[in-house]
Amino acid sequence: MPILNEERHLAAAVRRILDQEYSGDLQVIMAVGPSHDRTEAIAAELAAADDRLQVVRNPTGRTPSGLNLAIAAAEHDIVVRVDGHGELTAGYIKRAVELLDETGAANVGGVMDAQGRTPLEEAVAYAYTSRLGLGGSKFHLEDSPAGPADTVYLGVFRKQALLAVGGFDESMHRAQDWELNYQLRKAGELIWFSPDLKVTYRPRSSYRALAAQYLQTGRWRREVVRRHPDTAGLRYLAPPLTVLGIGVGTAGGVVGLLTDKLILKLGWLAPLGYALLIMVGTLAARDLSPQARLRLPLVLAVMHLTWGTGFLLGLDHRPASSRGGPDMTS
């Protein structure tokens, strides 16, 4: 568990692991970064109350570093990744271990089951699981069939397969899970998705936090495409193309109004068309409370436009690959 600023969710995430009733030995490793809330104290309290729990320090606070530190401390052959704001559903570990045996995969994973508690979180959760939001990936949709996949949510790994590719690339501050699965597939390993596996995900609880999350997600997705051009699919290019289209169309529309040129005024069709798409998608949304439905248009726009802007901006620097560390070979 790579942990940073998870005061709100950490205890529940750990409780769901311990409630799994998995018949084998269980070791829970919390790689805790320098948090600004009570996360470090909560992790220490949890570890003091149960000898199956262990805390390792993650000085950088970055997810891939925490994952590598936890993997290095892991004593068993199977590694289950859990986030501090995710909750494993009943039977998750047992079924994942069965799937590793049944499929021979190096990594198995399932559905990212986004669940919100507030109207805004509910709207964000819906966006995660809708095709207009993030529903293009298998692991966002419960009706996706089991089978080989490019990547899966979180994942349950064979430790030796992780070590063979050097663990998580610590220069990938985001998208490190996708990059790792890419390396596993490149090494001839199988990644397996199964809807039998579900993890309850708690989405961001403010527009500001959502925008910050997706701006960084877009920037790091650009880095993935830079390193691995063969991964540049239409689904990943749609948000930056949308941002460019809206920007160019709006600029053309403004100039058209100033110069009274009809062809430039047609540029307004780009932002208006996007707004219409968002409104139609919102009206078609099912099983949403009225309060969440009111927030959905802005949620979708924030996710699309910050992701697209982040992709266009890219990273401020291009770090060299730093996969794993000295302890990853132990």
Coordinates of C-alpha atoms in Angstrom, one line a residue:
M1 CA 0.0 0.0 0.0
P2 CA 1.6 3.3 -1.1
I3 CA 0.2 5.8 1.3
L4 CA 0.2 9.6 1.3
N5 CA -2.4 12.0 2.9
E6 CA -5.0 9.2 3.4
E7 CA -6.3 10.1 6.8
R8 CA -9.9 9.9 5.6
H9 CA -9.7 6.5 4.1
L10 CA -6.7 4.5 5.3
A11 CA -8.4 2.7 8.3
A12 CA -11.3 1.5 6.1
A13 CA -8.9 0.3 3.4
V14 CA -6.8 -1.7 5.8
R15 CA -9.9 -3.1 7.5
R16 CA -11.2 -4.5 4.2
I17 CA -7.9 -6.3 3.7
L18 CA -8.0 -7.9 7.1
D19 CA -11.7 -8.8 6.6
Q20 CA -10.8 -10.9 3.5
E21 CA -10.6 -14.1 5.5
Y22 CA -7.9 -15.3 3.2
S23 CA -6.7 -18.7 4.3
G24 CA -3.0 -18.2 3.5
D25 CA -0.5 -16.0 5.3
L26 CA -1.1 -12.3 5.0
Q27 CA 1.4 -9.4 5.3
V28 CA 0.2 -5.9 4.9
I29 CA 2.9 -3.4 4.1
M30 CA 2.1 0.3 4.3
A31 CA 4.7 2.4 2.5
V32 CA 4.0 5.8 4.1
G33 CA 5.1 9.1 2.6
P34 CA 5.5 12.4 4.5
S35 CA 1.9 13.4 4.9
H36 CA 0.3 16.7 5.8
D37 CA -2.5 15.0 7.9
R38 CA -2.6 12.2 10.5
T39 CA -1.9 9.5 8.0
E40 CA 1.5 8.5 9.5
A41 CA 0.1 8.4 13.0
I42 CA -2.9 6.3 11.9
A43 CA -0.6 3.8 10.0
A44 CA 1.5 3.5 13.2
E45 CA -1.5 2.8 15.3
L46 CA -2.9 0.2 12.9
A47 CA 0.5 -1.6 12.8
A48 CA 0.8 -1.6 16.6
A49 CA -2.6 -3.2 16.9
D50 CA -2.0 -6.1 14.5
D51 CA 1.4 -7.9 13.8
R52 CA 0.4 -8.6 10.2
L53 CA 0.7 -4.9 9.5
Q54 CA 4.1 -3.3 8.8
V55 CA 5.1 0.3 8.1
V56 CA 8.0 1.2 5.8
R57 CA 9.1 4.8 5.2
N58 CA 8.8 6.3 1.7
P59 CA 10.7 9.5 1.9
T60 CA 9.8 10.7 -1.6
G61 CA 6.1 10.2 -1.0
R62 CA 5.8 9.1 -4.7
T63 CA 3.7 6.1 -5.6
P64 CA 6.3 4.0 -7.6
S65 CA 8.9 4.5 -4.9
G66 CA 6.5 3.3 -2.2
L67 CA 5.5 0.3 -4.3
N68 CA 9.1 -0.7 -4.8
L69 CA 9.9 -0.3 -1.1
A70 CA 6.9 -2.4 -0.2
I71 CA 7.7 -5.1 -2.8
A72 CA 11.2 -5.3 -1.4
A73 CA 9.9 -5.9 2.1
A74 CA 7.3 -8.5 0.9
E75 CA 8.0 -12.0 2.2
H76 CA 5.6 -13.9 -0.1
D77 CA 5.4 -14.9 -3.7
I78 CA 2.2 -13.0 -4.5
V79 CA 1.9 -9.2 -4.2
V80 CA -1.5 -7.5 -4.0
R81 CA -1.5 -3.8 -4.7
V82 CA -4.0 -1.8 -2.6
D83 CA -4.4 2.0 -2.5
G84 CA -5.1 4.0 0.6
H85 CA -8.5 5.2 -0.9
G86 CA -9.5 1.8 -2.2
E87 CA -11.4 -1.0 -0.5
L88 CA -11.2 -4.6 -1.6
T89 CA -14.5 -6.3 -1.9
A90 CA -15.3 -9.7 -0.2
G91 CA -13.3 -12.6 -1.6
Y92 CA -11.0 -10.4 -3.7
I93 CA -7.6 -11.9 -2.7
K94 CA -8.9 -15.6 -2.8
R95 CA -10.3 -15.2 -6.3
A96 CA -7.2 -13.3 -7.5
V97 CA -4.9 -16.1 -6.4
E98 CA -7.2 -18.7 -8.1
L99 CA -7.1 -16.6 -11.3
L100 CA -3.3 -16.5 -11.2
D101 CA -3.3 -20.3 -11.0
E102 CA -6.0 -20.8 -13.7
T103 CA -4.6 -18.4 -16.3
G104 CA -0.8 -18.4 -15.6
A105 CA -0.9 -14.6 -15.8
A106 CA 1.8 -12.4 -14.2
N107 CA -0.9 -9.9 -13.1
V108 CA -4.6 -10.2 -12.6
G109 CA -7.0 -7.4 -11.8
G110 CA -10.6 -6.3 -12.1
V111 CA -13.1 -3.5 -11.9
M112 CA -12.4 -0.1 -10.4
D113 CA -15.8 0.3 -8.8
A114 CA -16.0 4.1 -8.1
Q115 CA -18.4 4.9 -5.3
G116 CA -19.1 8.5 -4.1
R117 CA -20.6 9.6 -0.8
T118 CA -21.4 13.2 -1.6
P119 CA -23.3 14.5 -4.7
L120 CA -20.0 15.7 -6.3
E121 CA -18.3 12.3 -5.6
E122 CA -21.3 10.6 -7.0
A123 CA -21.0 12.6 -10.2
V124 CA -17.2 11.9 -10.5
A125 CA -17.9 8.2 -9.9
Y126 CA -20.4 8.1 -12.7
A127 CA -18.0 9.9 -15.0
Y128 CA -15.4 7.2 -14.3
T129 CA -17.7 4.4 -15.4
S130 CA -19.4 6.1 -18.4
R131 CA -18.1 6.0 -21.9
L132 CA -18.3 9.8 -22.1
G133 CA -16.1 10.0 -19.1
L134 CA -13.4 7.3 -18.7
G135 CA -15.4 4.2 -19.7
G136 CA -13.1 3.2 -22.6
S137 CA -11.0 0.9 -20.4
K138 CA -12.1 -2.6 -19.5
F139 CA -11.5 -2.0 -15.8
H140 CA -14.0 0.8 -15.6
L141 CA -16.9 -1.3 -16.9
E142 CA -18.5 -4.2 -15.0
D143 CA -19.9 -5.7 -18.2
S144 CA -16.4 -6.1 -19.7
P145 CA -15.7 -9.8 -20.4
A146 CA -12.8 -11.7 -18.8
G147 CA -9.7 -12.0 -20.8
P148 CA -6.3 -10.7 -21.7
A149 CA -5.8 -6.9 -21.2
D150 CA -3.3 -4.2 -21.8
T151 CA -3.6 -3.1 -18.2
V152 CA -5.8 -3.7 -15.1
Y153 CA -6.7 -1.6 -12.0
L154 CA -4.2 -2.0 -9.2
G155 CA -3.3 -5.7 -9.8
V156 CA -2.3 -8.9 -8.1
F157 CA 1.1 -10.0 -9.2
R158 CA 3.6 -12.8 -9.2
K159 CA 6.5 -11.3 -7.3
Q160 CA 9.1 -12.9 -9.5
A161 CA 7.6 -11.4 -12.6
L162 CA 7.7 -8.0 -11.0
L163 CA 11.4 -8.4 -10.1
A164 CA 12.2 -9.7 -13.6
V165 CA 11.2 -6.4 -15.2
G166 CA 12.8 -4.3 -12.4
G167 CA 9.7 -3.3 -10.5
F168 CA 7.9 0.0 -11.0
D169 CA 9.7 2.7 -13.0
E170 CA 10.3 5.4 -10.3
S171 CA 10.7 8.1 -13.0
M172 CA 7.0 7.6 -13.8
H173 CA 5.4 9.5 -11.0
R174 CA 2.0 8.8 -12.6
A175 CA 0.8 6.0 -15.0
Q176 CA 3.5 3.7 -13.5
D177 CA 0.9 0.8 -13.4
W178 CA 0.2 1.1 -17.1
E179 CA 4.0 1.3 -17.9
L180 CA 4.7 -1.7 -15.7
N181 CA 2.0 -3.8 -17.5
Y182 CA 3.5 -2.6 -20.8
Q183 CA 6.9 -4.0 -19.7
L184 CA 5.3 -7.3 -18.5
R185 CA 3.6 -7.8 -21.8
K186 CA 6.8 -6.9 -23.7
A187 CA 8.5 -9.6 -21.7
G188 CA 5.9 -12.1 -22.9
E189 CA 3.8 -12.2 -19.7
L190 CA 0.0 -12.3 -19.6
I191 CA -2.2 -9.5 -18.0
W192 CA -5.6 -10.8 -17.2
F193 CA -8.8 -8.9 -16.5
S194 CA -11.7 -10.5 -14.6
P195 CA -15.0 -8.8 -13.6
D196 CA -15.0 -11.2 -10.6
L197 CA -12.5 -8.8 -8.9
K198 CA -13.8 -5.5 -7.7
V199 CA -12.1 -2.7 -5.7
T200 CA -14.3 0.1 -4.3
Y201 CA -12.6 3.4 -5.3
R202 CA -13.3 6.7 -3.5
P203 CA -13.1 9.6 -6.0
R204 CA -11.8 13.1 -5.4
S205 CA -14.2 15.2 -3.3
S206 CA -13.6 18.7 -4.8
Y207 CA -13.4 20.2 -8.3
R208 CA -9.9 21.6 -7.4
A209 CA -8.6 18.1 -6.4
L210 CA -10.2 16.6 -9.5
A211 CA -8.6 19.2 -11.8
A212 CA -5.2 18.7 -10.2
Q213 CA -5.5 14.9 -10.5
Y214 CA -6.4 15.0 -14.2
L215 CA -3.9 17.7 -15.2
Q216 CA -1.1 15.4 -13.8
T217 CA -2.7 12.4 -15.4
G218 CA -2.7 14.1 -18.8
R219 CA 0.9 15.2 -18.4
W220 CA 2.1 11.7 -17.6
R221 CA 0.0 10.1 -20.3
R222 CA 2.0 12.3 -22.7
E223 CA 5.2 10.9 -21.2
V224 CA 4.0 7.4 -21.8
V225 CA 3.3 8.2 -25.4
R226 CA 6.7 9.9 -25.7
R227 CA 8.5 6.8 -24.4
H228 CA 6.2 4.3 -26.2
P229 CA 4.8 5.9 -29.4
D230 CA 2.9 2.7 -30.2
T231 CA 0.5 3.3 -27.3
A232 CA -0.9 6.6 -28.8
G233 CA -4.5 5.4 -29.5
L234 CA -7.4 7.6 -30.4
R235 CA -8.9 7.3 -26.8
Y236 CA -5.8 9.0 -25.4
L237 CA -5.6 11.7 -28.1
A238 CA -9.3 12.6 -27.9
P239 CA -8.9 15.0 -24.8
P240 CA -6.0 17.1 -26.3
L241 CA -7.8 17.2 -29.6
T242 CA -10.9 18.5 -27.8
V243 CA -8.9 21.2 -26.0
L244 CA -7.3 22.3 -29.3
G245 CA -10.6 22.3 -31.1
I246 CA -12.4 24.4 -28.5
G247 CA -9.4 26.8 -28.2
V248 CA -9.0 27.3 -32.0
G249 CA -12.8 27.4 -32.5
T250 CA -13.3 30.0 -29.8
A251 CA -10.4 32.2 -31.0
G252 CA -11.8 32.0 -34.6
G253 CA -15.3 32.9 -33.3
V254 CA -14.0 35.9 -31.4
V255 CA -12.1 37.2 -34.5
G256 CA -15.2 36.5 -36.6
L257 CA -17.3 38.7 -34.4
L258 CA -14.7 41.5 -34.5
T259 CA -14.2 41.3 -38.3
D260 CA -17.8 40.2 -39.2
K261 CA -16.5 37.2 -41.2
L262 CA -19.0 34.4 -41.3
I263 CA -16.5 31.6 -41.9
L264 CA -14.6 32.6 -38.7
K265 CA -17.9 32.9 -36.7
L266 CA -18.4 29.2 -37.5
G267 CA -15.6 28.5 -35.0
W268 CA -18.2 28.9 -32.3
L269 CA -19.5 25.5 -33.4
A270 CA -16.6 23.8 -31.6
P271 CA -17.3 24.9 -28.0
L272 CA -21.1 24.8 -28.6
G273 CA -20.8 21.3 -30.0
Y274 CA -18.8 20.2 -27.0
A275 CA -21.3 21.7 -24.6
L276 CA -24.2 20.0 -26.4
L277 CA -22.4 16.6 -26.2
I278 CA -21.9 17.1 -22.5
M279 CA -25.5 18.1 -21.9
V280 CA -26.8 15.1 -24.0
G281 CA -24.5 12.8 -22.0
T282 CA -25.8 14.3 -18.8
L283 CA -29.5 13.8 -19.7
A284 CA -28.8 10.2 -20.7
A285 CA -27.1 9.4 -17.4
R286 CA -28.9 6.8 -15.3
D287 CA -29.2 6.2 -11.6
L288 CA -28.0 9.6 -10.6
S289 CA -29.5 11.7 -7.8
P290 CA -30.7 15.2 -9.0
Q291 CA -27.9 16.8 -7.0
A292 CA -25.2 14.7 -8.7
R293 CA -26.8 15.2 -12.2
L294 CA -26.5 19.0 -11.7
R295 CA -22.8 18.6 -11.0
L296 CA -22.1 16.1 -13.8
P297 CA -21.6 18.6 -16.7
L298 CA -18.9 20.5 -14.9
V299 CA -17.3 17.2 -13.7
L300 CA -17.0 15.9 -17.2
A301 CA -15.7 19.2 -18.5
V302 CA -13.0 19.4 -15.8
M303 CA -11.9 15.9 -16.4
H304 CA -11.7 16.2 -20.2
L305 CA -10.2 19.7 -20.4
T306 CA -7.6 19.4 -17.6
W307 CA -6.5 15.9 -18.9
G308 CA -6.2 17.3 -22.5
T309 CA -4.4 20.4 -21.3
G310 CA -2.0 18.3 -19.3
F311 CA -1.3 16.1 -22.3
L312 CA -0.6 19.2 -24.5
L313 CA 1.7 20.7 -21.8
G314 CA 3.6 17.5 -21.1
L315 CA 6.3 17.4 -18.4
D316 CA 8.6 20.2 -17.5
H317 CA 11.5 17.8 -17.7
R318 CA 12.2 14.4 -19.1
P319 CA 13.7 12.2 -16.3
A320 CA 15.8 9.2 -17.3
S321 CA 14.3 5.8 -16.6
S322 CA 14.8 4.7 -13.1
R323 CA 13.3 1.3 -12.7
G324 CA 13.3 -0.2 -9.3
G325 CA 16.3 0.3 -6.9
P326 CA 19.0 -1.6 -5.2
D327 CA 16.7 -3.5 -3.0
M328 CA 14.5 -4.7 -5.9
T329 CA 17.0 -7.5 -6.7
S330 CA 16.9 -8.9 -3.1

